[in-house]
Short mmCIF file of C-alpha atoms in Angstrom, two decimals:
data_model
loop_
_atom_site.label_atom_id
_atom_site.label_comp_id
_atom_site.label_asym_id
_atom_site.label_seq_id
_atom_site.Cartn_x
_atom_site.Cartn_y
_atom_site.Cartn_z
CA UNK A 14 0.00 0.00 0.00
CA UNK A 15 1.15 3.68 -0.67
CA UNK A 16 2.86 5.21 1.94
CA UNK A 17 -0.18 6.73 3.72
CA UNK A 18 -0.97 10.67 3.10
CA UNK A 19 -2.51 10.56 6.98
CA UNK A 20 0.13 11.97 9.47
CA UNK A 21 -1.01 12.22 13.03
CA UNK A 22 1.70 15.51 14.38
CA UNK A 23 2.86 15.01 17.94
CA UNK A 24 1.60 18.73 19.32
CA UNK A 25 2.52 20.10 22.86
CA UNK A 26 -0.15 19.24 25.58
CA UNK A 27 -1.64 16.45 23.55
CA UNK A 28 -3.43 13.56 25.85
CA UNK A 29 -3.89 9.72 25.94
CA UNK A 30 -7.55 9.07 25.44
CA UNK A 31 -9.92 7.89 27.99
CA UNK A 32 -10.32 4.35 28.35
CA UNK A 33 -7.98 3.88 25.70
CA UNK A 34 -4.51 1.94 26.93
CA UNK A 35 -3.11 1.29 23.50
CA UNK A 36 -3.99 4.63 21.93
CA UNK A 37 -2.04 6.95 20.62
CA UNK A 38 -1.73 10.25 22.06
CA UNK A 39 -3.88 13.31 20.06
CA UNK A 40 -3.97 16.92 20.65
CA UNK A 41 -6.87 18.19 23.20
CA UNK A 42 -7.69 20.55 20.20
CA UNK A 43 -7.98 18.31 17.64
CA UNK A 44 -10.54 15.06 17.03
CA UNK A 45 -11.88 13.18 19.69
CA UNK A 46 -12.18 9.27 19.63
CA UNK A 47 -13.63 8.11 22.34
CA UNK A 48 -13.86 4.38 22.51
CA UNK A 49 -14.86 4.04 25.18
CA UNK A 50 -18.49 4.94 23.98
CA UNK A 51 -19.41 1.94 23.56
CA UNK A 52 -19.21 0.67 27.28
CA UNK A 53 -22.41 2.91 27.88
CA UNK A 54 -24.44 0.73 25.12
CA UNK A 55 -26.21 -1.90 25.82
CA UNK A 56 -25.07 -3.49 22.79
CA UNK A 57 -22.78 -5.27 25.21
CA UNK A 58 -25.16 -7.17 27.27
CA UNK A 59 -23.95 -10.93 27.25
CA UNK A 60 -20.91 -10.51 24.79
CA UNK A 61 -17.95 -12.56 26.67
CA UNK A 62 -15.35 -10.41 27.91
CA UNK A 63 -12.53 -10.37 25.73
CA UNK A 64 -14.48 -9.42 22.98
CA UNK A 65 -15.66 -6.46 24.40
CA UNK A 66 -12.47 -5.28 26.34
CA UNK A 67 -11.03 -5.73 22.43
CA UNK A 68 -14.21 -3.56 20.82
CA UNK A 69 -13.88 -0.97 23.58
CA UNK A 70 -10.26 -0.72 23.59
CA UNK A 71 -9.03 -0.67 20.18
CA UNK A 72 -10.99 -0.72 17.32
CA UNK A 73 -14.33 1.00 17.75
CA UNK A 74 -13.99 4.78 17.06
CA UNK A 75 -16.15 8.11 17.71
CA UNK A 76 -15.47 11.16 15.47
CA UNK A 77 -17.13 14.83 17.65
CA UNK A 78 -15.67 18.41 17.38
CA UNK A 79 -17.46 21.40 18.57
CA UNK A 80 -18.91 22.61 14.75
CA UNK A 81 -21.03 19.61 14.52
CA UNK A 82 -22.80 16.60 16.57
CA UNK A 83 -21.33 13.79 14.65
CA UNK A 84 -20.50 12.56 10.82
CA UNK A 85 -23.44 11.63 9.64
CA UNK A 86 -24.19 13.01 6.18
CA UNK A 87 -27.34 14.90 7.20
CA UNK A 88 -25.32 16.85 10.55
CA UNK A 89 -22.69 19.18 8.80
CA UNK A 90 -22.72 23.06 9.01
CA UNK A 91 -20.04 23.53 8.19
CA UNK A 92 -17.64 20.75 7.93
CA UNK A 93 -14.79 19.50 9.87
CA UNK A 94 -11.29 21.14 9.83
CA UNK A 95 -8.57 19.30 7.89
CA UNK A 96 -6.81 18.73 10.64
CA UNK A 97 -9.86 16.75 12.31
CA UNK A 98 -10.32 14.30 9.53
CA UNK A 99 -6.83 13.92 8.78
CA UNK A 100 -6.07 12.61 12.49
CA UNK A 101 -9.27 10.75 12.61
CA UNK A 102 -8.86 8.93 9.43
CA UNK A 103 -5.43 8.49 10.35
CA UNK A 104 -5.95 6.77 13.69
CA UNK A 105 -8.74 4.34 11.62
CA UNK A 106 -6.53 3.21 9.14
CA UNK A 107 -4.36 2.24 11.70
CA UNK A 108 -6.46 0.09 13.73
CA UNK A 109 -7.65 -1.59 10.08
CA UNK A 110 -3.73 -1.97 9.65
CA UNK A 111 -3.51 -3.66 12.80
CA UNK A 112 -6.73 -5.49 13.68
CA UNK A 113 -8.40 -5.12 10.09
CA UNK A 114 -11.46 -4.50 11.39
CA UNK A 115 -12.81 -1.05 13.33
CA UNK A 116 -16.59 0.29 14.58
CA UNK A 117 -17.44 3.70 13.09
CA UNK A 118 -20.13 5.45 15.52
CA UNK A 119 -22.84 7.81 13.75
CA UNK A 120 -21.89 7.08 10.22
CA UNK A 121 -25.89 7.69 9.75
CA UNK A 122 -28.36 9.73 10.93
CA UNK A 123 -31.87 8.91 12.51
CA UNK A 124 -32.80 10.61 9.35
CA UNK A 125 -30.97 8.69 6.68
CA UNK A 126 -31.67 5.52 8.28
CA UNK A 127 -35.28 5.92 8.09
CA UNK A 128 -35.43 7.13 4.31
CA UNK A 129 -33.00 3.94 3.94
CA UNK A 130 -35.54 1.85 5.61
CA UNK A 131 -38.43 3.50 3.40
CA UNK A 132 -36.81 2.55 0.07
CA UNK A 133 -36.15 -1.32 0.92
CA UNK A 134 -39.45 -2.04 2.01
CA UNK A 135 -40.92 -0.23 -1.33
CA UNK A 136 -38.53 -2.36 -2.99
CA UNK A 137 -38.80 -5.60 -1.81
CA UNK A 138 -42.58 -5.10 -2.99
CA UNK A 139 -43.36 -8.34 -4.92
CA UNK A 140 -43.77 -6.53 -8.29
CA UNK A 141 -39.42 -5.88 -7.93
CA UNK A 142 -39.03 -9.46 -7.41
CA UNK A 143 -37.23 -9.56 -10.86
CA UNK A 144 -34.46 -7.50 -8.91
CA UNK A 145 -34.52 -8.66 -5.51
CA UNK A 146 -32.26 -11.33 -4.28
CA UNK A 147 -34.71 -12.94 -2.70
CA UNK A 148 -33.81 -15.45 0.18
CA UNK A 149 -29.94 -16.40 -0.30
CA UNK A 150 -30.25 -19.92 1.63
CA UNK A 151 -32.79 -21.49 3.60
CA UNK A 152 -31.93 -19.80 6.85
CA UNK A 153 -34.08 -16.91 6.29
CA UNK A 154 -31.39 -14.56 5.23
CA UNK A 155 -33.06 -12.06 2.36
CA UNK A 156 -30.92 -9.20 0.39
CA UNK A 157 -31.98 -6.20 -1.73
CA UNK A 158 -29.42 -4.54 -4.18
CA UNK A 159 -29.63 -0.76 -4.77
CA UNK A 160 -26.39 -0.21 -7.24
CA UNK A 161 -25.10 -3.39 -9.29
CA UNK A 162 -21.84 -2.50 -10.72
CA UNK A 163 -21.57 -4.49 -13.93
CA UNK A 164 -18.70 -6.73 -12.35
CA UNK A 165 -21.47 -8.42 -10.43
CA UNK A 166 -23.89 -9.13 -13.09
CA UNK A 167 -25.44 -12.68 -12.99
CA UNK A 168 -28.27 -15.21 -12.44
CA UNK A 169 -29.29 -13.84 -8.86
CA UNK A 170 -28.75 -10.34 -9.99
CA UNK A 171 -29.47 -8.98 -13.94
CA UNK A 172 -29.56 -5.63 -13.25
CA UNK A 173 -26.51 -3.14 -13.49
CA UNK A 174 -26.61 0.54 -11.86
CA UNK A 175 -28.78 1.96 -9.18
CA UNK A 176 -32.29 0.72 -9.16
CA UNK A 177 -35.26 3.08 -9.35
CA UNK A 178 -36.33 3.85 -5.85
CA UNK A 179 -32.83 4.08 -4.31
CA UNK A 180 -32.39 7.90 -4.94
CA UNK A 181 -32.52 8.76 -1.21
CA UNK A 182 -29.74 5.34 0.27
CA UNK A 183 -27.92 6.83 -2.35
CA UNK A 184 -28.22 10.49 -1.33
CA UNK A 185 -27.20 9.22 2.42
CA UNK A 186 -23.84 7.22 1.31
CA UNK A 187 -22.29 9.83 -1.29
CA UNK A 188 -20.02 12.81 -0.80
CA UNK A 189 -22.54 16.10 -0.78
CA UNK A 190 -21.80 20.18 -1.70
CA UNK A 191 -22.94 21.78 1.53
CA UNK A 192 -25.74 24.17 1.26
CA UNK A 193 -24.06 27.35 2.44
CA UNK A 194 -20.67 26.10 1.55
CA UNK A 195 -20.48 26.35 -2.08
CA UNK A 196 -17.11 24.60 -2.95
CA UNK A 197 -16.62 22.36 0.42
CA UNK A 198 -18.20 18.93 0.62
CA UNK A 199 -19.37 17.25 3.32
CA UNK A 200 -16.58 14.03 4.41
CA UNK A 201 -17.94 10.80 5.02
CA UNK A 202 -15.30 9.40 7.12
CA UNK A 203 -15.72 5.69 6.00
CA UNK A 204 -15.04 6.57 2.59
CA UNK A 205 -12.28 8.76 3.04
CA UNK A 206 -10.37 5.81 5.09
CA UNK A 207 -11.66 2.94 1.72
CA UNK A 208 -9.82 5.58 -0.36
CA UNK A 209 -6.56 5.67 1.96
CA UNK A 210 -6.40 1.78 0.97
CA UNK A 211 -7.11 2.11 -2.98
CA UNK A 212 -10.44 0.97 -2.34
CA UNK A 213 -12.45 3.49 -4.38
CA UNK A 214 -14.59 1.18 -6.10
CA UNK A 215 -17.84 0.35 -4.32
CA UNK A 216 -18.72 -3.15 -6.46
CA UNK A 217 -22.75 -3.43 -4.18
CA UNK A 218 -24.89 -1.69 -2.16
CA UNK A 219 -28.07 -3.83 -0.70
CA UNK A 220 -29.50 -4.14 2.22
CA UNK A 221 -29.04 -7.76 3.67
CA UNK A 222 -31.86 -8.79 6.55
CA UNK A 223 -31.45 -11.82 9.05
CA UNK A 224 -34.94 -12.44 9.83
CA UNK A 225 -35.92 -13.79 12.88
CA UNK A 226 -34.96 -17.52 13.79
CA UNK A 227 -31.89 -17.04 10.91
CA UNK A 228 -29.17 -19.64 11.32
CA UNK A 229 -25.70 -19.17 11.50
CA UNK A 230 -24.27 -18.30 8.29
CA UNK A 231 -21.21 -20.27 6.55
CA UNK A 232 -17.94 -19.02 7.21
CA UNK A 233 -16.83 -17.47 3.69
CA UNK A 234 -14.61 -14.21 2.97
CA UNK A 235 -15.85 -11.81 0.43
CA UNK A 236 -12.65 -11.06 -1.91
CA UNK A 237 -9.22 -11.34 -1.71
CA UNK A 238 -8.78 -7.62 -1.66
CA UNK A 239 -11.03 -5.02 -0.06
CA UNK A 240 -13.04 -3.57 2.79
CA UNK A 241 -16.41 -4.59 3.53
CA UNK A 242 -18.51 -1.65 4.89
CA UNK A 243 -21.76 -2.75 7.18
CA UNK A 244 -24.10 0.16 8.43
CA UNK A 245 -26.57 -1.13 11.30
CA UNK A 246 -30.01 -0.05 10.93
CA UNK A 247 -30.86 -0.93 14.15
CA UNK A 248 -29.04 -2.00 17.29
CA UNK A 249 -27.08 -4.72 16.83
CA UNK A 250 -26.68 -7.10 19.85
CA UNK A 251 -25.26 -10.58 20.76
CA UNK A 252 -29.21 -12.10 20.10
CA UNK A 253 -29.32 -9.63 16.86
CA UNK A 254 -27.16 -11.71 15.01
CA UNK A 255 -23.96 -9.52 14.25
CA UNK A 256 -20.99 -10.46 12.00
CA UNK A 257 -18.65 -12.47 13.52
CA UNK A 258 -14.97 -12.32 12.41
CA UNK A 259 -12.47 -14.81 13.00
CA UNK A 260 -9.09 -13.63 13.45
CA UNK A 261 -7.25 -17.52 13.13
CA UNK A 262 -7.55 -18.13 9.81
CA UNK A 263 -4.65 -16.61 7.65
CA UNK A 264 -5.92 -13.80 5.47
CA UNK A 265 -4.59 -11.05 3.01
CA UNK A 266 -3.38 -8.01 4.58
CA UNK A 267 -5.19 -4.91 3.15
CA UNK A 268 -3.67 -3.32 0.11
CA UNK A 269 -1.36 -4.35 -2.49
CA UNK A 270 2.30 -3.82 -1.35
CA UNK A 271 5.26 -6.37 -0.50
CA UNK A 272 4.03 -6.99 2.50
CA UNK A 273 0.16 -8.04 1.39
CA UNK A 274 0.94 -12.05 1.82
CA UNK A 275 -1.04 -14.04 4.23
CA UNK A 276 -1.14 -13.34 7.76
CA UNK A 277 0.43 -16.06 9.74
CA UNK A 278 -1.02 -15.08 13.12
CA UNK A 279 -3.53 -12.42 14.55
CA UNK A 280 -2.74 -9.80 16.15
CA UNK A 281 -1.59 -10.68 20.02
CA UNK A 282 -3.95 -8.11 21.25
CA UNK A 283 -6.94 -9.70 19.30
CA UNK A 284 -9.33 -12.72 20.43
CA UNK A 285 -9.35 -15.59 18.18
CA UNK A 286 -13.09 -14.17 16.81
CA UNK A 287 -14.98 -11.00 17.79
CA UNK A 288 -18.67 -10.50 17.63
CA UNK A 289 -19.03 -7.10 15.99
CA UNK A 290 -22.39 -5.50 17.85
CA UNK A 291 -22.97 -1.95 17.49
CA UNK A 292 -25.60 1.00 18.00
CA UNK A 293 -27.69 1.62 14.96
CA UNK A 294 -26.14 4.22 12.94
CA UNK A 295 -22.85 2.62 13.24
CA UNK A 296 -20.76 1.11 10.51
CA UNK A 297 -18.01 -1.95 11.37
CA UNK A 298 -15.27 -1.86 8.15
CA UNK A 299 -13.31 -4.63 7.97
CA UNK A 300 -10.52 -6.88 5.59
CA UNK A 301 -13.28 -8.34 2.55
CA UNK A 302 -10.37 -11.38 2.87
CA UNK A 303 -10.80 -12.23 6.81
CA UNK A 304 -12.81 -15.37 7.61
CA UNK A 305 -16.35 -13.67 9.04
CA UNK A 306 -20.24 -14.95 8.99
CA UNK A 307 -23.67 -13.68 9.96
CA UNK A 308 -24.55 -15.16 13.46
CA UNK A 309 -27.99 -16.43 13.95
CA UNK A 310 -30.76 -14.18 14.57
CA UNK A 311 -31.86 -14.86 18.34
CA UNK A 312 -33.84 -12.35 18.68
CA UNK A 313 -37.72 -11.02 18.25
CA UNK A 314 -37.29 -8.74 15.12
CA UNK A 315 -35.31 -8.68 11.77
CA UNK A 316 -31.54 -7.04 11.39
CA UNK A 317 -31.51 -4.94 8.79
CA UNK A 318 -27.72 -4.22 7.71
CA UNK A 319 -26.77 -2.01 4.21
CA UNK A 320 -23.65 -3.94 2.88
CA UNK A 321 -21.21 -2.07 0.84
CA UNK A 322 -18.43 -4.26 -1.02
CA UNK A 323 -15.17 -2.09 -2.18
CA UNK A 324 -12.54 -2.86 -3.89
CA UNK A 325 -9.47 -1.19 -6.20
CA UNK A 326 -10.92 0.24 -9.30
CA UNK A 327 -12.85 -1.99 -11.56
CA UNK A 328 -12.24 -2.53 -15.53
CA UNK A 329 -16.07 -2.63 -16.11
CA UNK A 330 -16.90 0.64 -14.40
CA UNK A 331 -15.85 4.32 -15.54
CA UNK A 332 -15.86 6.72 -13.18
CA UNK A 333 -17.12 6.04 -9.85
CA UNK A 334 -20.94 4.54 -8.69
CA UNK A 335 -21.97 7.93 -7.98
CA UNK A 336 -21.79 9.28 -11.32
CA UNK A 337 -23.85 6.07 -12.61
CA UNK A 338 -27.65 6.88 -13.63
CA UNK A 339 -30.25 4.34 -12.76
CA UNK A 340 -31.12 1.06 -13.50
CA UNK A 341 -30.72 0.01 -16.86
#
């Protein structure tokens, strides 16, 4: 991978953060990542130990400043600094470098996820059925593609583009001009740390739902290159079903450089698997190559997830999704 463009500056009177052991220190003035967020959620209820010592204490990350409330697409004024996302994007990469997987808090609003919510269930309205996945396996696992690049074209999926009806999970994922700042665009911190790796081409977007009584999926990896990007739609517990990742495995490190062989080990700070529950509104990124499965869906309601698969830039696609027109 390129030598990254992130540099974190050591400034005088900078702090360790809270609850944070391993972190690395970051000026007072600058972002805030507060892992230690997560503690306070009841996401945690039941998860053994390790796992969440390991969620709280290294990967899972909370991006606040004083000019807005968090980084989700709809909360901007007036953006953040440089300086802010530079350091926050830099401390991300460098858990994904390390742990290849990290918790994103806010990466929606209330607002986006409800318009996202909107759109699937007009879509998976039997007259789309053409364009729906439909159920994936008998374990009452269902997805719903929004954008098809042409890469994934085939029998479960004829479609290429974004489908009629997606206009507003589209608005809520891509980079946006401010209203009262006519040349600055809103950051959406996910996609600014995909693009650190190379990973600037997003190859899906659906919405993926573990109804209740879902079985545990098959373990499986997704490519041999990437980042997988999962937004939570709704509080994701233990009983909810979340994505497990299993760290034992040996897996491609992330990006393309001399040192992008297999792993041989995990990382001695990691637990063999984690369980990666999260407050809706959250998104968990993590290696497309690592070992990982849906967990069973314990609980009384459906888990709705948006699934994002990226990638280096693809040969079928020019330009990127977001200058794609609809379904065709």
């Amino acid at each position: 991978m390129p030598q990254s463009r992130y540099k974190v500056k050591k400034e005088k009177g900078s702090s360790k953060i809270k609850g944070n052991r391993n972190a690395k220190s970051l000026s007072t003035t600058s972002t805030i990542v507060d892992p230690s967020l997560l503690t306070r959620s009841a996401v945690l209820d039941g998860l053994p130990r390790e796992e969440a010592d390991f969620l709280t204490r290294h990967v899972c990350f909370s991006f606040r400043s004083p000019s807005f409330t968090d980084c989700s697409s709809r909360s901007f004024k007036e953006g953040p600094s440089k300086v802010e996302v530079t350091t926050f994007v830099s401390q991300v990469v460098d858990a994904l470098q390390q742990f290849h997987m990290c918790v994103l808090y806010d990466a929606l609003s209330d607002q986006d996820i409800e318009n996202i919510m909107s759109e699937y269930e007009d879509l998976l309205d039997v007259k789309h059925g053409a364009h729906a996945i439909g159920e994936k396996d008998a374990s009452k696992r269902s997805g719903t593609r929004m954008w098809n690049c042409p890469c994934q074209l085939g029998p479960n999926c004829s479609f290429q583009g974004w489908r009629d009806g997606s206009e507003e999970t589209r608005l809520a994922l891509q980079k946006r001009r401010t209203s009262d700042q006519g040349s600055r665009r809103k950051t959406h911190m996910w996609q600014e740390v995909c693009n650190e790796f190379g990973f600037t081409h997003i190859a899906r977007v659906e919405v993926v739902t573990s109804h209740v009584g879902c079985r545990n999926q098959d373990w499986h990896c997704d490519s041999a290159h990437g980042i997988t990007v999962i937004f939570a739609l709704v509080d994701i517990d233990l009983a909810k079903g979340p994505t497990e990742i299993e760290f034992i495995t040996p897996f491609n490190c992330l990006g393309h450089d001399a040192n992008s062989g297999k792993i041989k080990q995990k990382h001695r700070l990691a637990p063999p698997s984690v369980h990666a529950v999260m407050p809706k509104g959250s998104v968990l990124m993590f290696n497309a190559n690592a070992n990982h499965r849906g967990t069973a869906n314990l609980s009384s309601s459906d888990r709705p997830i948006l699934v994002l698969d990226t990638s280096p830039p693809c040969e079928h696609l020019d330009g990127s999704c977001w200058e794609q027109n609809s379904l065709s």
